[in-house]
CSV table of C-alpha atoms in Angstrom, one decimal:
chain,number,residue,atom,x,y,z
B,23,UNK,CA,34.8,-126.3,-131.3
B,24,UNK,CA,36.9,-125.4,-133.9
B,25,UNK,CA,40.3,-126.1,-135.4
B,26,UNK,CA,42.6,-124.9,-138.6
B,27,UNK,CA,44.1,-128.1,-139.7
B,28,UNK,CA,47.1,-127.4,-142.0
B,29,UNK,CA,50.0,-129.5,-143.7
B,30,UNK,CA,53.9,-128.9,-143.7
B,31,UNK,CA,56.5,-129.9,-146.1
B,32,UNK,CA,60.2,-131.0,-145.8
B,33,UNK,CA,62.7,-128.5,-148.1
B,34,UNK,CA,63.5,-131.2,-149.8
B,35,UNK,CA,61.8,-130.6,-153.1
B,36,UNK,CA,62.6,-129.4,-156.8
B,37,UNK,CA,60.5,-126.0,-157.3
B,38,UNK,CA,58.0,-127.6,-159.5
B,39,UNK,CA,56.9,-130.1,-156.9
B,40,UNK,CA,56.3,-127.3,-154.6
B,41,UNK,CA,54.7,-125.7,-156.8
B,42,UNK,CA,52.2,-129.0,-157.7
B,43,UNK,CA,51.7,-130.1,-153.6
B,44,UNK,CA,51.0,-126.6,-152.6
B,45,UNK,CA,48.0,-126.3,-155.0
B,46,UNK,CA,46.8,-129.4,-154.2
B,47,UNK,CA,46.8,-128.9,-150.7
B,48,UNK,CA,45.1,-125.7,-151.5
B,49,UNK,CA,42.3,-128.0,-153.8
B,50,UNK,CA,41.9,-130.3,-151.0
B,51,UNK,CA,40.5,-127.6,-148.5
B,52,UNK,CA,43.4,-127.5,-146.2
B,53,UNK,CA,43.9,-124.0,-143.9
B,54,UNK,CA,47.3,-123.7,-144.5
B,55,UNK,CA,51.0,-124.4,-146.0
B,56,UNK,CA,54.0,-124.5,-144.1
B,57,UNK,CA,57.5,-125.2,-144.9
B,58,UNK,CA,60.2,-126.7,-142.8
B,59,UNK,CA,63.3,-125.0,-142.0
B,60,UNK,CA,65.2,-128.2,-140.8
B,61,UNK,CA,68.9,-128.0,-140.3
B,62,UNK,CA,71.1,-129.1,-143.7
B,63,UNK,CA,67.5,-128.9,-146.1
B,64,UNK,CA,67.0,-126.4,-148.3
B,65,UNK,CA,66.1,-122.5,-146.7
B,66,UNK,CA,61.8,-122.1,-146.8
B,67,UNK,CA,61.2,-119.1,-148.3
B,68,UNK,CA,62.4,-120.1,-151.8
B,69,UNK,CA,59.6,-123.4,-151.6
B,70,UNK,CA,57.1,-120.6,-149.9
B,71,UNK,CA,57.4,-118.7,-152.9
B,72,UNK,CA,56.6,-121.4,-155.5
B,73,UNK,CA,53.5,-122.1,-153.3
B,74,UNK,CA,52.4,-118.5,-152.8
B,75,UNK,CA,52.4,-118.6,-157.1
B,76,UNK,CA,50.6,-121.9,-157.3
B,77,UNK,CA,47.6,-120.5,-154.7
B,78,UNK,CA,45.2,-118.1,-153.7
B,79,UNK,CA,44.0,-119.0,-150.7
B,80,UNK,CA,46.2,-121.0,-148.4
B,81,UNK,CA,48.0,-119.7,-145.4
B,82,UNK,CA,52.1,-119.6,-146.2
B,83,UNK,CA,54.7,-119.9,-143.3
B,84,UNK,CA,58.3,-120.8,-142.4
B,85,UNK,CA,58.4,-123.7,-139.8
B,86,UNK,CA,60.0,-122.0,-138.1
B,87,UNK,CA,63.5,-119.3,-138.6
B,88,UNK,CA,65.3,-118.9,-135.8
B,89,UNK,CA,67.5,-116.0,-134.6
B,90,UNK,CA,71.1,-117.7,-134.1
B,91,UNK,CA,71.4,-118.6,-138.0
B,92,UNK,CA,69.4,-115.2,-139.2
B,93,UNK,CA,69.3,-112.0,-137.8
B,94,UNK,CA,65.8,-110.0,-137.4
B,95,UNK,CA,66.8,-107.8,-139.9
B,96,UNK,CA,66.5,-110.6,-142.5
B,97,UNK,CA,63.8,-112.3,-141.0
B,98,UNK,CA,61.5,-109.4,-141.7
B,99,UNK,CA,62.8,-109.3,-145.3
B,100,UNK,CA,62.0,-113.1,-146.2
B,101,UNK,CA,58.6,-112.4,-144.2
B,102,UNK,CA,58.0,-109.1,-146.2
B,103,UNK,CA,59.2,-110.8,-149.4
B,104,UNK,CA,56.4,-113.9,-149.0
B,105,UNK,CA,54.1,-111.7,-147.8
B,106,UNK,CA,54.1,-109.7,-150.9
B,107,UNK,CA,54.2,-112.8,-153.3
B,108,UNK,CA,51.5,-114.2,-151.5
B,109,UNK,CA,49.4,-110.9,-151.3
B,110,UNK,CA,49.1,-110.6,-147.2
B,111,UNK,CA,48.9,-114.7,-146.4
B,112,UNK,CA,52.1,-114.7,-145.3
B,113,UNK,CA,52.2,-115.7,-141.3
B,114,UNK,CA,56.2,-116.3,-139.5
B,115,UNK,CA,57.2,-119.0,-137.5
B,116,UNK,CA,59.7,-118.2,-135.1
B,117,UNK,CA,61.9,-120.9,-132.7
B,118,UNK,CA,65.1,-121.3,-131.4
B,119,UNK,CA,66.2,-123.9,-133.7
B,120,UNK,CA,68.1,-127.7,-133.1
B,121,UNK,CA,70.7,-129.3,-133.8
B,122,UNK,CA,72.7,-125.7,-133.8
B,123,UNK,CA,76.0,-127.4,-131.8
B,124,UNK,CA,76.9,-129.6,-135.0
B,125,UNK,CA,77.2,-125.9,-136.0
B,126,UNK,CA,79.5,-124.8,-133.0
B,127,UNK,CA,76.9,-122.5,-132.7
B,128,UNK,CA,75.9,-121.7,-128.8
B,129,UNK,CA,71.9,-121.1,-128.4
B,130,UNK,CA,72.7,-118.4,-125.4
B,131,UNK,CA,70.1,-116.5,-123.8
B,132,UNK,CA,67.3,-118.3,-126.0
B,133,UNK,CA,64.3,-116.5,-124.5
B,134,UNK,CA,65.2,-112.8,-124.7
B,135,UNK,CA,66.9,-113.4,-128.2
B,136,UNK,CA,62.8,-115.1,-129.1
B,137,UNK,CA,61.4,-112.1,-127.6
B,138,UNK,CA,63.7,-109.5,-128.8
B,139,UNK,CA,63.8,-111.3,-132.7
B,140,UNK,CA,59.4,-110.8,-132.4
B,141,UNK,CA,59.6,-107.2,-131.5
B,142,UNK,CA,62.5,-106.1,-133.9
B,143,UNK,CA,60.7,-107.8,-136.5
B,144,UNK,CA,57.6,-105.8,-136.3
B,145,UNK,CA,59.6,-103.0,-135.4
B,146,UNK,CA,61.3,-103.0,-139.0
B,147,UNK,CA,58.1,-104.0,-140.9
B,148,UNK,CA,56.3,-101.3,-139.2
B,149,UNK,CA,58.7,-98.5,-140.1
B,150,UNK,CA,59.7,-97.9,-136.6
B,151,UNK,CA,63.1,-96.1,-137.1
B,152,UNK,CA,63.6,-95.1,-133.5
B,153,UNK,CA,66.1,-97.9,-132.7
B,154,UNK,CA,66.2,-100.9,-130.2
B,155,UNK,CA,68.4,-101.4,-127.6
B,156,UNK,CA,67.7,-104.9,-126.2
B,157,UNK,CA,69.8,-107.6,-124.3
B,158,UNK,CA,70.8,-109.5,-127.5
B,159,UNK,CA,69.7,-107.8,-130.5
B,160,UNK,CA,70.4,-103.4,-130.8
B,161,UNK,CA,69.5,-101.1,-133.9
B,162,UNK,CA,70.6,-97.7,-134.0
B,163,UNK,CA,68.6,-95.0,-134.2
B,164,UNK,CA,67.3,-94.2,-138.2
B,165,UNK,CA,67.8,-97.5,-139.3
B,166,UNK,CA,65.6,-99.7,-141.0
B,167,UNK,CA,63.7,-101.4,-143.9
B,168,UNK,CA,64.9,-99.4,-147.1
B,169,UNK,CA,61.2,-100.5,-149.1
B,170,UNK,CA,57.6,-100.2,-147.8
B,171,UNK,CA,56.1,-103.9,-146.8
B,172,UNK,CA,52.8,-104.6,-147.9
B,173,UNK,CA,51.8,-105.1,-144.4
B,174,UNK,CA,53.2,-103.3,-141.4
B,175,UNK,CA,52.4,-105.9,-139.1
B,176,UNK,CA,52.7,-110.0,-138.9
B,177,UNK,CA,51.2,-113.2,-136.7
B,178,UNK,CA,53.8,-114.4,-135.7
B,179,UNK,CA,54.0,-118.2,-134.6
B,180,UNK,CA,56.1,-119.1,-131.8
B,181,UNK,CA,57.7,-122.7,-131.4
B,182,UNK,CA,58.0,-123.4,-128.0
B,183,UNK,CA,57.6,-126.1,-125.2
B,184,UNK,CA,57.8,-124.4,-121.5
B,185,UNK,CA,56.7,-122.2,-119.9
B,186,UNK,CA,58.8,-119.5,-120.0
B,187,UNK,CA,58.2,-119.8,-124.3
B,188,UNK,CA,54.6,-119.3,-123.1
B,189,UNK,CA,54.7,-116.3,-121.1
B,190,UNK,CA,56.7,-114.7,-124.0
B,191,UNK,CA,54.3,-115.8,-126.5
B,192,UNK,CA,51.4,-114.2,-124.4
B,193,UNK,CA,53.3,-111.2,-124.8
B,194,UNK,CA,54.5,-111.0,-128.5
B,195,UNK,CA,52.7,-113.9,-130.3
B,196,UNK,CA,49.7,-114.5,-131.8
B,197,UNK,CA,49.8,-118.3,-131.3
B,198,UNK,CA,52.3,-121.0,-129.7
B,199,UNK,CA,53.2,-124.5,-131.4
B,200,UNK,CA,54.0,-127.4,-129.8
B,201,UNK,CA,56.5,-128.5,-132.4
B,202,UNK,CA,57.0,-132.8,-132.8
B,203,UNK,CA,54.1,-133.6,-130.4
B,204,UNK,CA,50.8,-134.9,-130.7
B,205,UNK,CA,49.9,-135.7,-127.1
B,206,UNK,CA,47.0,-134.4,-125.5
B,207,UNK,CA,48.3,-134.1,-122.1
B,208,UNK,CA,50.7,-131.3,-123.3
B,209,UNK,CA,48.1,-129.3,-125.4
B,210,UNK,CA,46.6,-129.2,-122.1
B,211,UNK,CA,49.5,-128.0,-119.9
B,212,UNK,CA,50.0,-125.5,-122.8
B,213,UNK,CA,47.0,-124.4,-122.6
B,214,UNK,CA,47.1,-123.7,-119.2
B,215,UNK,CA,50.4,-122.0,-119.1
B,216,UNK,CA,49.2,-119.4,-122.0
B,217,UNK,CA,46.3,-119.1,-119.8
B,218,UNK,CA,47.4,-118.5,-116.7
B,219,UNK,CA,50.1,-115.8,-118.5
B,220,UNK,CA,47.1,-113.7,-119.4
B,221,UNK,CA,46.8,-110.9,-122.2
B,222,UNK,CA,45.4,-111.6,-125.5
B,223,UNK,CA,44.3,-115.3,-125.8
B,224,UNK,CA,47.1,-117.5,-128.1
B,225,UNK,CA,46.3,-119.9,-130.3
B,226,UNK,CA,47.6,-123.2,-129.5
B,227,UNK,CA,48.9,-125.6,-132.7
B,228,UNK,CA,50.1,-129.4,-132.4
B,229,UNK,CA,52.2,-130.7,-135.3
B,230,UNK,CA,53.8,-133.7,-135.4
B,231,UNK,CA,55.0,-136.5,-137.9
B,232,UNK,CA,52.2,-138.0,-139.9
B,233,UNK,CA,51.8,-141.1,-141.3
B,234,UNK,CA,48.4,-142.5,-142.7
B,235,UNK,CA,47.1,-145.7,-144.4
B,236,UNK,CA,44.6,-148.1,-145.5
B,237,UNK,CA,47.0,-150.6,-143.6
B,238,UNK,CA,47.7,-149.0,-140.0
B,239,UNK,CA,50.3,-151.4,-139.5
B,240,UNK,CA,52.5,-150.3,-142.2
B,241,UNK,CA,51.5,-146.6,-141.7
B,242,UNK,CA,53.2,-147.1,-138.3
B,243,UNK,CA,56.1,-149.1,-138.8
B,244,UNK,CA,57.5,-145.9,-141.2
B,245,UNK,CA,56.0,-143.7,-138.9
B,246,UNK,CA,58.6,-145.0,-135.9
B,247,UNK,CA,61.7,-144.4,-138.1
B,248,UNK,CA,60.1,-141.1,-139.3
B,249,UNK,CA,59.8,-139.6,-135.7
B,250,UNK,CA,62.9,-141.3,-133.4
B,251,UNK,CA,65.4,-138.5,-134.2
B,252,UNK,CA,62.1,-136.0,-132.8
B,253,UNK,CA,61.8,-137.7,-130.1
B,254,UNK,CA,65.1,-137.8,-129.2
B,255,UNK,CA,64.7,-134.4,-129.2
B,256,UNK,CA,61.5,-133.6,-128.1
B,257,UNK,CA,60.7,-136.4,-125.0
B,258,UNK,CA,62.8,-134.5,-122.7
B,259,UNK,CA,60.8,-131.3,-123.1
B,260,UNK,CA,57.5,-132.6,-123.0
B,261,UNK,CA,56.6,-131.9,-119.2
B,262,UNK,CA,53.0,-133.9,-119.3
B,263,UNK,CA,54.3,-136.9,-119.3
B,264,UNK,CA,57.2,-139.0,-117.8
B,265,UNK,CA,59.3,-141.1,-119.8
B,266,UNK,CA,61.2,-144.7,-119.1
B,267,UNK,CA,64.7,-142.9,-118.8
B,268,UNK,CA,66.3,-145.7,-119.8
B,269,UNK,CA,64.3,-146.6,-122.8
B,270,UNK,CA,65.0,-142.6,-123.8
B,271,UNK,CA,68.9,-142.9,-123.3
B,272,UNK,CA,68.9,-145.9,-125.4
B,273,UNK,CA,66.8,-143.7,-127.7
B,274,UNK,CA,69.2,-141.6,-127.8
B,275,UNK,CA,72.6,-143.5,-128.3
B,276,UNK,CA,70.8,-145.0,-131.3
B,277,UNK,CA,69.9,-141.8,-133.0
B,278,UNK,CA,73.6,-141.0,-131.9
B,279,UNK,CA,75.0,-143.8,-133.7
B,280,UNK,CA,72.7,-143.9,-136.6
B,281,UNK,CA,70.6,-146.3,-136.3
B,282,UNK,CA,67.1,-144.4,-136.9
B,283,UNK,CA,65.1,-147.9,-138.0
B,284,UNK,CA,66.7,-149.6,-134.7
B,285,UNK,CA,65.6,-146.5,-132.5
B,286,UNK,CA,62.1,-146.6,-133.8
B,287,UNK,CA,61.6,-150.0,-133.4
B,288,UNK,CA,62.2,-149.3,-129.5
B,289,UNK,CA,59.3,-146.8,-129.4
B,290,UNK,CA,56.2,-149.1,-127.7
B,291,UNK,CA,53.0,-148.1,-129.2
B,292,UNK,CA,52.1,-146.2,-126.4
B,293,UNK,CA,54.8,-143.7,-126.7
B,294,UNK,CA,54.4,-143.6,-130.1
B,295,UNK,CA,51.0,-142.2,-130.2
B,296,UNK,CA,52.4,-139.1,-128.2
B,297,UNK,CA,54.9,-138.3,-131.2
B,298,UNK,CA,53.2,-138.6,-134.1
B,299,UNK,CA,50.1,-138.9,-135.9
B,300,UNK,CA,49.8,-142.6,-137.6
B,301,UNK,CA,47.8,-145.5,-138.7
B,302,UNK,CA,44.4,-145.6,-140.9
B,303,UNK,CA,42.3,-142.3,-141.7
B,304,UNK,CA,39.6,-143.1,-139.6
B,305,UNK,CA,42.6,-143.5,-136.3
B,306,UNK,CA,44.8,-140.4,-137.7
B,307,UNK,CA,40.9,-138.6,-137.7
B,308,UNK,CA,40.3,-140.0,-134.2
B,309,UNK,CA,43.7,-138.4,-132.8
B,310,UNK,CA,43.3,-135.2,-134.4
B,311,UNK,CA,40.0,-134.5,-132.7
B,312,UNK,CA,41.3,-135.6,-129.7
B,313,UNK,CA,44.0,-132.9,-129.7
B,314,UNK,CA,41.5,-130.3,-130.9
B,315,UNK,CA,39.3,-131.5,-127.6
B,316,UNK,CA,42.5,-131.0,-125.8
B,317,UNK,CA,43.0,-127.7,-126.8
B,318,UNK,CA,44.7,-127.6,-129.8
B,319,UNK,CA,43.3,-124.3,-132.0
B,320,UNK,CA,45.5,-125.9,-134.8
B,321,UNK,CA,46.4,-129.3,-136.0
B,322,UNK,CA,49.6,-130.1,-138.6
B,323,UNK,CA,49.4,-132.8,-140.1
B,324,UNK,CA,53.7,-133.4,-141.3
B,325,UNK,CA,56.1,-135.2,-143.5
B,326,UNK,CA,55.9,-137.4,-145.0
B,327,UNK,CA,52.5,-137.7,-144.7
B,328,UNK,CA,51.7,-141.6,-146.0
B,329,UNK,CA,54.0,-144.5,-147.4
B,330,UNK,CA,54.2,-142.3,-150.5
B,331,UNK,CA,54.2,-138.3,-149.9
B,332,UNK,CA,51.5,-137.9,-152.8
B,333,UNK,CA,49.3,-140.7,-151.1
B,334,UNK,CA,49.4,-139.5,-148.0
B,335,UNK,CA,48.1,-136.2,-148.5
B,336,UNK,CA,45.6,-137.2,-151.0
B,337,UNK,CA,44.3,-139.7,-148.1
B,338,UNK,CA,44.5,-136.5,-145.5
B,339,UNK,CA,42.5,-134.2,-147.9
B,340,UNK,CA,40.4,-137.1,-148.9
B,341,UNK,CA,39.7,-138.9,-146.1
B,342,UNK,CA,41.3,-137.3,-142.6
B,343,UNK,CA,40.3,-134.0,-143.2
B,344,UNK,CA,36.4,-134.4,-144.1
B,345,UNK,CA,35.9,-136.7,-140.9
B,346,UNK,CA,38.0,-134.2,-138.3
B,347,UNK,CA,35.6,-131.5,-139.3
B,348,UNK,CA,32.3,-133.6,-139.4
B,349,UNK,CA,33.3,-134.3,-135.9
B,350,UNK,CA,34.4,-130.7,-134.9
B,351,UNK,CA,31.3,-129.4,-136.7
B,352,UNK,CA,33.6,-127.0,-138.7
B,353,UNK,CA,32.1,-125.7,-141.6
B,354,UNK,CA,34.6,-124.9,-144.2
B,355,UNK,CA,34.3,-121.8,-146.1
B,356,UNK,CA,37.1,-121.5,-148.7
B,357,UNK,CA,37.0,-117.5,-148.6
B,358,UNK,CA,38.0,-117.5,-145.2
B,359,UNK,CA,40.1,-120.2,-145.0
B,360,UNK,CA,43.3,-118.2,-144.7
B,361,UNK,CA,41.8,-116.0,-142.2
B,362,UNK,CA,44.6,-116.9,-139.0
B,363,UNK,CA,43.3,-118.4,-135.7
């Protein structure tokens, strides 16, 4: 068994801390770097680039772009851009995005527009200049990318939690992620739907609000505050598992209102567990493995990490990381860490 365990940031940063996390996340042996691209925080690709010039080795991507706030045409240019910075570790997350209505923005026809964003993308960074006529996105014939990108192709990441999201990612992706969770259950169901879609096999990747401390207690108490606006989100997708309804709509009005710490606080431990990743590093270990076992082909360990954001990834590189692949049996080999699952 096997498993790229990686770390994402918030875009919340000044360039120089970026800069300093990225490289250590790159000394600590991690797989992989990705950014958020959270609603109202800063774009990725700017924090992306910082990284890509304070590392070598790690794996950079967007988590995730979506298609509603930027058109294919300049998703392939940020990808090309951090691709070239980077020198090929560039990898693109790709979702349909949250939050979009404080926008006014309608998320219409979300599984074409996916679909159709995947294959204009590698369309323009492969040079194809014959056009595309799709249901959401069109490009006439003889345009294109006005450079040459330093790779033609791109793994593309796809965030998504149904089945339909699968069957497309069986078609166009190179891996699904099961954004905000860290429930085995639905690694398994994903797993399942990817397989039963056929094609090329996808890599499956769980990432979800981390939280890790000496003292578990603590570690969870921030991690409920951390992940209640997630799981307002994210419980009513999550197709493994049934929910208290009313527990979730009072969820929900709190988040509404406000009132994060009062939302997590509702969150029994048992629901908890299925949202995020928190508590000592032997227990965030334990549930890691146990997602890997489930399925998972990539774990992502995210913000903010421990009570401090410097702690807590020392702790995951330090302490987490080690004993998940001890008990995967992963041998680490820094030359091919980047290499994409």
């Amino acid at each position: 068994m096997t498993a790229r365990i990686t770390v994402a940031l918030q875009s919340d940063k000044s360039p120089a801390e970026y800069a300093a996390a990225a490289q250590r996340v790159e000394e600590l042996g991690f797989d992989g770097l990705s950014i958020y691209a959270d609603l109202g925080f800063q774009p990725p690709l700017p924090a992306l680039l910082h990284a890509a010039a304070a590392t070598t080795r790690l794996s950079l991507m967007p988590a995730c772009l979506n298609p509603y706030l930027t058109h294919p045409v300049e998703i392939a240019g940020q990808h090309a851009a951090l691709d070239a910075a980077s020198g090929g570790r560039a990898r693109l997350g790709i979702a349909r995005g949250t939050w979009l209505s404080r926008l006014g923005i309608t998320q219409s026809r979300p599984i074409p527009a996916l679909r159709e964003t995947i294959l204009l993308t590698r369309a323009l960074l492969g040079g194809d200049r014959s056009g595309f006529q799709g249901t959401v996105f069109q490009l006439e014939p003889g345009a294109g990318l006005a450079y040459a990108p330093l790779r033609q192709d791109v793994d593309v990441m796809l965030g998504t939690w149904g089945p339909k999201g699968a069957r497309v990612a069986a078609e166009v992706a190179q891996e699904v992620k099961i954004g905000g969770t860290a429930n085995a259950a639905m690694v398994r169901l994903m797993r399942t739907w990817l397989d039963d879609a056929g094609g090329t096999r996808v890599a499956v990747a769980a990432g979800a609000v981390t939280v890790v401390d000496e003292d578990g207690d603590r570690a969870r108490a921030l991690a409920r505050r951390e992940v209640a606006m997630y799981v307002d989100v994210v419980a009513g997708l999550d197709r493994s598992t049934q929910f208290d309804p009313d527990l979730m709509s009072r969820v929900h009005e709190l988040v509404t209102r406000g009132e994060i710490d009062e939302a997590g606080r509702l969150l029994p431990l048992d629901v908890l567990k299925l949202f995020c990743l928190a508590g000592t590093p032997a227990e965030v270990a334990e549930h890691a493995v146990e997602l890997a076992a489930a399925g998972a082909d990539r774990i992502e360990f995210g913000t903010p990490h421990g009570l401090t954001g410097h702690g807590g990834i020392e702790l995951l590189g330090t302490r987490v990381l080690p004993a998940v692949r001890e008990a995967l049996g992963i041998h680490h080999d820094a030359g091919a860490a980047q290499e994409v699952a």
